[in-house]
C-alpha cells in the first residue's frame, strides 16, 4: 500500500462511522452530531510522517468566511480562524501538513474588516499574476485546438489584445463563445459581446461588494466609483475625485481602506498618471453594461 492509499484508508476509516438513518427526499445522518471532526482530523495528522507534508488547499476560503459571517455570525468566523491558526502553530504537526488558502478575493481584506488580522499574521501572501503574452498565446491555442477551431497569428493577437489582462478565466470565457473557423475579427467582437452578456460570469464581482461585506454607505461608494471608472469615454478616476466622492457618501474615514480593497481584489489599478482604472477591460465592459447602466 503506497502513501496515498494509506492516507485515503486512514481518512475513510476515521469517518466511516457516519451512518444514514433515513434516505428519501432528504438524507438524515445518524451520528453526525456525535462525531468530533476536529479531533478526528488531529488524530489523522498524528499518523502522518514528518518531512513529507500534505498540502491541504481550502479554495474560496475568504468567501467561506463571508458566508459564515452572514449565516452564523462573526463569533463562528473567529472560532474557525482560531482553530486554523492552532493547527498551523501546533509543533506536533510541523512538517506534516501545509495549508493553502485560495480565493478570488483577498483574505487580508475580509479578515481585517472583522478585526481578526492577528489570526492570520503567520501566513504569507502569494499573488497570482496573469499570463505572460507567450503563456497566454499557448493557452489560447490549446483551447482552440480542443474546440477544433483555427486562427491566424494576427487574429490570435487581436483576441489577446481585447482581453488585455491575460488571466486564464477571461481567456477561457472568450474562447467558450467562439464557434466559427477560421477565426476573423467579427467573430472576436461577437464572442466578446456574448461573453459580457452572461451576467453569471461576472456577478460575483458585484455581489461580494454588497452590504453583507461592506456597510451600505461603503457599498454605494464602491459601486459609484467603479461605475465612473468603467465609463469607456472617461480617463479613470483621480485620487482627489475618489476623496470627493467619499465625502459625498460619508465614508471619508474609510477611503484608504476601500481603495485598497478595490485594488487588492482585482478591480482597479493606478495607471501612469496615477489615476484609478479597471485592471481588466473585460470586467470594465461588463460593469458598464450591467451595473453602471
mmCIF file with all atom_site columns, N, CA and C in Angstrom, residues 103-133:
data_model
loop_
_atom_site.group_PDB
_atom_site.id
_atom_site.type_symbol
_atom_site.label_atom_id
_atom_site.label_alt_id
_atom_site.label_comp_id
_atom_site.label_asym_id
_atom_site.label_entity_id
_atom_site.label_seq_id
_atom_site.pdbx_PDB_ins_code
_atom_site.Cartn_x
_atom_site.Cartn_y
_atom_site.Cartn_z
_atom_site.occupancy
_atom_site.B_iso_or_equiv
_atom_site.pdbx_formal_charge
_atom_site.auth_seq_id
_atom_site.auth_comp_id
_atom_site.auth_asym_id
_atom_site.auth_atom_id
_atom_site.pdbx_PDB_model_num
ATOM 1  N N  . UNK A 1 103 ? -8.436  32.003 -3.079  1.00 0.00 ? 103 UNK A N  1
ATOM 2  C CA . UNK A 1 103 ? -9.686  32.726 -3.225  1.00 0.00 ? 103 UNK A CA 1
ATOM 3  C C  . UNK A 1 103 ? -9.590  33.812 -4.269  1.00 0.00 ? 103 UNK A C  1
ATOM 4  N N  . UNK A 1 104 ? -10.732 34.192 -4.784  1.00 0.00 ? 104 UNK A N  1
ATOM 5  C CA . UNK A 1 104 ? -10.792 35.257 -5.789  1.00 0.00 ? 104 UNK A CA 1
ATOM 6  C C  . UNK A 1 104 ? -10.851 36.632 -5.143  1.00 0.00 ? 104 UNK A C  1
ATOM 7  N N  . UNK A 1 105 ? -11.004 36.692 -3.830  1.00 0.00 ? 105 UNK A N  1
ATOM 8  C CA . UNK A 1 105 ? -10.926 37.948 -3.104  1.00 0.00 ? 105 UNK A CA 1
ATOM 9  C C  . UNK A 1 105 ? -9.864  37.798 -2.022  1.00 0.00 ? 105 UNK A C  1
ATOM 10 N N  . UNK A 1 106 ? -9.357  38.928 -1.541  1.00 0.00 ? 106 UNK A N  1
ATOM 11 C CA . UNK A 1 106 ? -8.250  38.905 -0.615  1.00 0.00 ? 106 UNK A CA 1
ATOM 12 C C  . UNK A 1 106 ? -8.652  38.486 0.793   1.00 0.00 ? 106 UNK A C  1
ATOM 13 N N  . UNK A 1 107 ? -7.943  37.503 1.341   1.00 0.00 ? 107 UNK A N  1
ATOM 14 C CA . UNK A 1 107 ? -8.197  37.065 2.714   1.00 0.00 ? 107 UNK A CA 1
ATOM 15 C C  . UNK A 1 107 ? -7.913  38.195 3.700   1.00 0.00 ? 107 UNK A C  1
ATOM 16 N N  . UNK A 1 108 ? -6.845  38.946 3.452   1.00 0.00 ? 108 UNK A N  1
ATOM 17 C CA . UNK A 1 108 ? -6.466  40.018 4.359   1.00 0.00 ? 108 UNK A CA 1
ATOM 18 C C  . UNK A 1 108 ? -7.590  41.039 4.519   1.00 0.00 ? 108 UNK A C  1
ATOM 19 N N  . UNK A 1 109 ? -8.194  41.431 3.414   1.00 0.00 ? 109 UNK A N  1
ATOM 20 C CA . UNK A 1 109 ? -9.254  42.440 3.480   1.00 0.00 ? 109 UNK A CA 1
ATOM 21 C C  . UNK A 1 109 ? -10.479 41.918 4.212   1.00 0.00 ? 109 UNK A C  1
ATOM 22 N N  . UNK A 1 110 ? -10.842 40.673 3.965   1.00 0.00 ? 110 UNK A N  1
ATOM 23 C CA . UNK A 1 110 ? -12.020 40.082 4.616   1.00 0.00 ? 110 UNK A CA 1
ATOM 24 C C  . UNK A 1 110 ? -11.803 39.995 6.119   1.00 0.00 ? 110 UNK A C  1
ATOM 25 N N  . UNK A 1 111 ? -10.650 39.505 6.520   1.00 0.00 ? 111 UNK A N  1
ATOM 26 C CA . UNK A 1 111 ? -10.356 39.313 7.943   1.00 0.00 ? 111 UNK A CA 1
ATOM 27 C C  . UNK A 1 111 ? -10.178 40.661 8.644   1.00 0.00 ? 111 UNK A C  1
ATOM 28 N N  . UNK A 1 112 ? -9.530  41.596 7.961   1.00 0.00 ? 112 UNK A N  1
ATOM 29 C CA . UNK A 1 112 ? -9.331  42.925 8.548   1.00 0.00 ? 112 UNK A CA 1
ATOM 30 C C  . UNK A 1 112 ? -10.661 43.599 8.819   1.00 0.00 ? 112 UNK A C  1
ATOM 31 N N  . UNK A 1 113 ? -11.623 43.391 7.915   1.00 0.00 ? 113 UNK A N  1
ATOM 32 C CA . UNK A 1 113 ? -12.932 44.005 8.100   1.00 0.00 ? 113 UNK A CA 1
ATOM 33 C C  . UNK A 1 113 ? -13.658 43.506 9.329   1.00 0.00 ? 113 UNK A C  1
ATOM 34 N N  . UNK A 1 114 ? -13.259 42.328 9.842   1.00 0.00 ? 114 UNK A N  1
ATOM 35 C CA . UNK A 1 114 ? -13.869 41.771 11.049  1.00 0.00 ? 114 UNK A CA 1
ATOM 36 C C  . UNK A 1 114 ? -12.970 41.909 12.264  1.00 0.00 ? 114 UNK A C  1
ATOM 37 N N  . UNK A 1 115 ? -11.792 42.520 12.082  1.00 0.00 ? 115 UNK A N  1
ATOM 38 C CA . UNK A 1 115 ? -10.889 42.753 13.205  1.00 0.00 ? 115 UNK A CA 1
ATOM 39 C C  . UNK A 1 115 ? -10.119 41.533 13.658  1.00 0.00 ? 115 UNK A C  1
ATOM 40 N N  . UNK A 1 116 ? -9.843  40.600 12.718  1.00 0.00 ? 116 UNK A N  1
ATOM 41 C CA . UNK A 1 116 ? -9.208  39.347 13.114  1.00 0.00 ? 116 UNK A CA 1
ATOM 42 C C  . UNK A 1 116 ? -7.842  39.140 12.451  1.00 0.00 ? 116 UNK A C  1
ATOM 43 N N  . UNK A 1 117 ? -7.150  40.200 12.116  1.00 0.00 ? 117 UNK A N  1
ATOM 44 C CA . UNK A 1 117 ? -5.887  40.044 11.396  1.00 0.00 ? 117 UNK A CA 1
ATOM 45 C C  . UNK A 1 117 ? -4.840  39.281 12.197  1.00 0.00 ? 117 UNK A C  1
ATOM 46 N N  . UNK A 1 118 ? -4.920  39.331 13.508  1.00 0.00 ? 118 UNK A N  1
ATOM 47 C CA . UNK A 1 118 ? -3.919  38.626 14.322  1.00 0.00 ? 118 UNK A CA 1
ATOM 48 C C  . UNK A 1 118 ? -4.008  37.113 14.123  1.00 0.00 ? 118 UNK A C  1
ATOM 49 N N  . UNK A 1 119 ? -5.128  36.636 13.650  1.00 0.00 ? 119 UNK A N  1
ATOM 50 C CA . UNK A 1 119 ? -5.296  35.198 13.457  1.00 0.00 ? 119 UNK A CA 1
ATOM 51 C C  . UNK A 1 119 ? -4.646  34.694 12.177  1.00 0.00 ? 119 UNK A C  1
ATOM 52 N N  . UNK A 1 120 ? -4.209  35.589 11.288  1.00 0.00 ? 120 UNK A N  1
ATOM 53 C CA . UNK A 1 120 ? -3.596  35.152 10.034  1.00 0.00 ? 120 UNK A CA 1
ATOM 54 C C  . UNK A 1 120 ? -2.223  35.776 9.832   1.00 0.00 ? 120 UNK A C  1
ATOM 55 N N  . UNK A 1 121 ? -1.643  36.372 10.885  1.00 0.00 ? 121 UNK A N  1
ATOM 56 C CA . UNK A 1 121 ? -0.363  37.058 10.698  1.00 0.00 ? 121 UNK A CA 1
ATOM 57 C C  . UNK A 1 121 ? 0.811   36.101 10.522  1.00 0.00 ? 121 UNK A C  1
ATOM 58 N N  . UNK A 1 122 ? 0.560   34.795 10.573  1.00 0.00 ? 122 UNK A N  1
ATOM 59 C CA . UNK A 1 122 ? 1.612   33.817 10.304  1.00 0.00 ? 122 UNK A CA 1
ATOM 60 C C  . UNK A 1 122 ? 1.581   33.325 8.862   1.00 0.00 ? 122 UNK A C  1
ATOM 61 N N  . UNK A 1 123 ? 0.634   33.835 8.064   1.00 0.00 ? 123 UNK A N  1
ATOM 62 C CA . UNK A 1 123 ? 0.502   33.403 6.677   1.00 0.00 ? 123 UNK A CA 1
ATOM 63 C C  . UNK A 1 123 ? 1.299   34.303 5.747   1.00 0.00 ? 123 UNK A C  1
ATOM 64 N N  . UNK A 1 124 ? 1.742   33.743 4.642   1.00 0.00 ? 124 UNK A N  1
ATOM 65 C CA . UNK A 1 124 ? 2.458   34.512 3.617   1.00 0.00 ? 124 UNK A CA 1
ATOM 66 C C  . UNK A 1 124 ? 1.572   34.615 2.383   1.00 0.00 ? 124 UNK A C  1
ATOM 67 N N  . UNK A 1 125 ? 1.392   35.833 1.916   1.00 0.00 ? 125 UNK A N  1
ATOM 68 C CA . UNK A 1 125 ? 0.539   36.058 0.749   1.00 0.00 ? 125 UNK A CA 1
ATOM 69 C C  . UNK A 1 125 ? 1.316   35.821 -0.541  1.00 0.00 ? 125 UNK A C  1
ATOM 70 N N  . UNK A 1 126 ? 0.700   35.098 -1.452  1.00 0.00 ? 126 UNK A N  1
ATOM 71 C CA . UNK A 1 126 ? 1.273   34.865 -2.776  1.00 0.00 ? 126 UNK A CA 1
ATOM 72 C C  . UNK A 1 126 ? 0.248   35.326 -3.804  1.00 0.00 ? 126 UNK A C  1
ATOM 73 N N  . UNK A 1 127 ? 0.576   36.348 -4.559  1.00 0.00 ? 127 UNK A N  1
ATOM 74 C CA . UNK A 1 127 ? -0.339  36.870 -5.567  1.00 0.00 ? 127 UNK A CA 1
ATOM 75 C C  . UNK A 1 127 ? -0.109  36.147 -6.886  1.00 0.00 ? 127 UNK A C  1
ATOM 76 N N  . UNK A 1 128 ? -1.210  35.777 -7.529  1.00 0.00 ? 128 UNK A N  1
ATOM 77 C CA . UNK A 1 128 ? -1.136  35.106 -8.822  1.00 0.00 ? 128 UNK A CA 1
ATOM 78 C C  . UNK A 1 128 ? -1.161  36.148 -9.935  1.00 0.00 ? 128 UNK A C  1
ATOM 79 N N  . UNK A 1 129 ? -0.127  36.180 -10.716 1.00 0.00 ? 129 UNK A N  1
ATOM 80 C CA . UNK A 1 129 ? -0.049  37.120 -11.834 1.00 0.00 ? 129 UNK A CA 1
ATOM 81 C C  . UNK A 1 129 ? -0.839  36.591 -13.018 1.00 0.00 ? 129 UNK A C  1
ATOM 82 N N  . UNK A 1 130 ? -1.208  37.448 -13.959 1.00 0.00 ? 130 UNK A N  1
ATOM 83 C CA . UNK A 1 130 ? -1.812  36.958 -15.207 1.00 0.00 ? 130 UNK A CA 1
ATOM 84 C C  . UNK A 1 130 ? -0.758  36.263 -16.057 1.00 0.00 ? 130 UNK A C  1
ATOM 85 N N  . UNK A 1 131 ? -1.191  35.636 -17.123 1.00 0.00 ? 131 UNK A N  1
ATOM 86 C CA . UNK A 1 131 ? -0.248  35.017 -18.049 1.00 0.00 ? 131 UNK A CA 1
ATOM 87 C C  . UNK A 1 131 ? 0.662   36.063 -18.682 1.00 0.00 ? 131 UNK A C  1
ATOM 88 N N  . UNK A 1 132 ? 1.904   35.657 -18.954 1.00 0.00 ? 132 UNK A N  1
ATOM 89 C CA . UNK A 1 132 ? 2.713   36.429 -19.881 1.00 0.00 ? 132 UNK A CA 1
ATOM 90 C C  . UNK A 1 132 ? 2.122   36.245 -21.283 1.00 0.00 ? 132 UNK A C  1
ATOM 91 N N  . UNK A 1 133 ? 2.539   37.097 -22.195 1.00 0.00 ? 133 UNK A N  1
ATOM 92 C CA . UNK A 1 133 ? 1.961   37.050 -23.538 1.00 0.00 ? 133 UNK A CA 1
ATOM 93 C C  . UNK A 1 133 ? 2.172   35.676 -24.184 1.00 0.00 ? 133 UNK A C  1
#
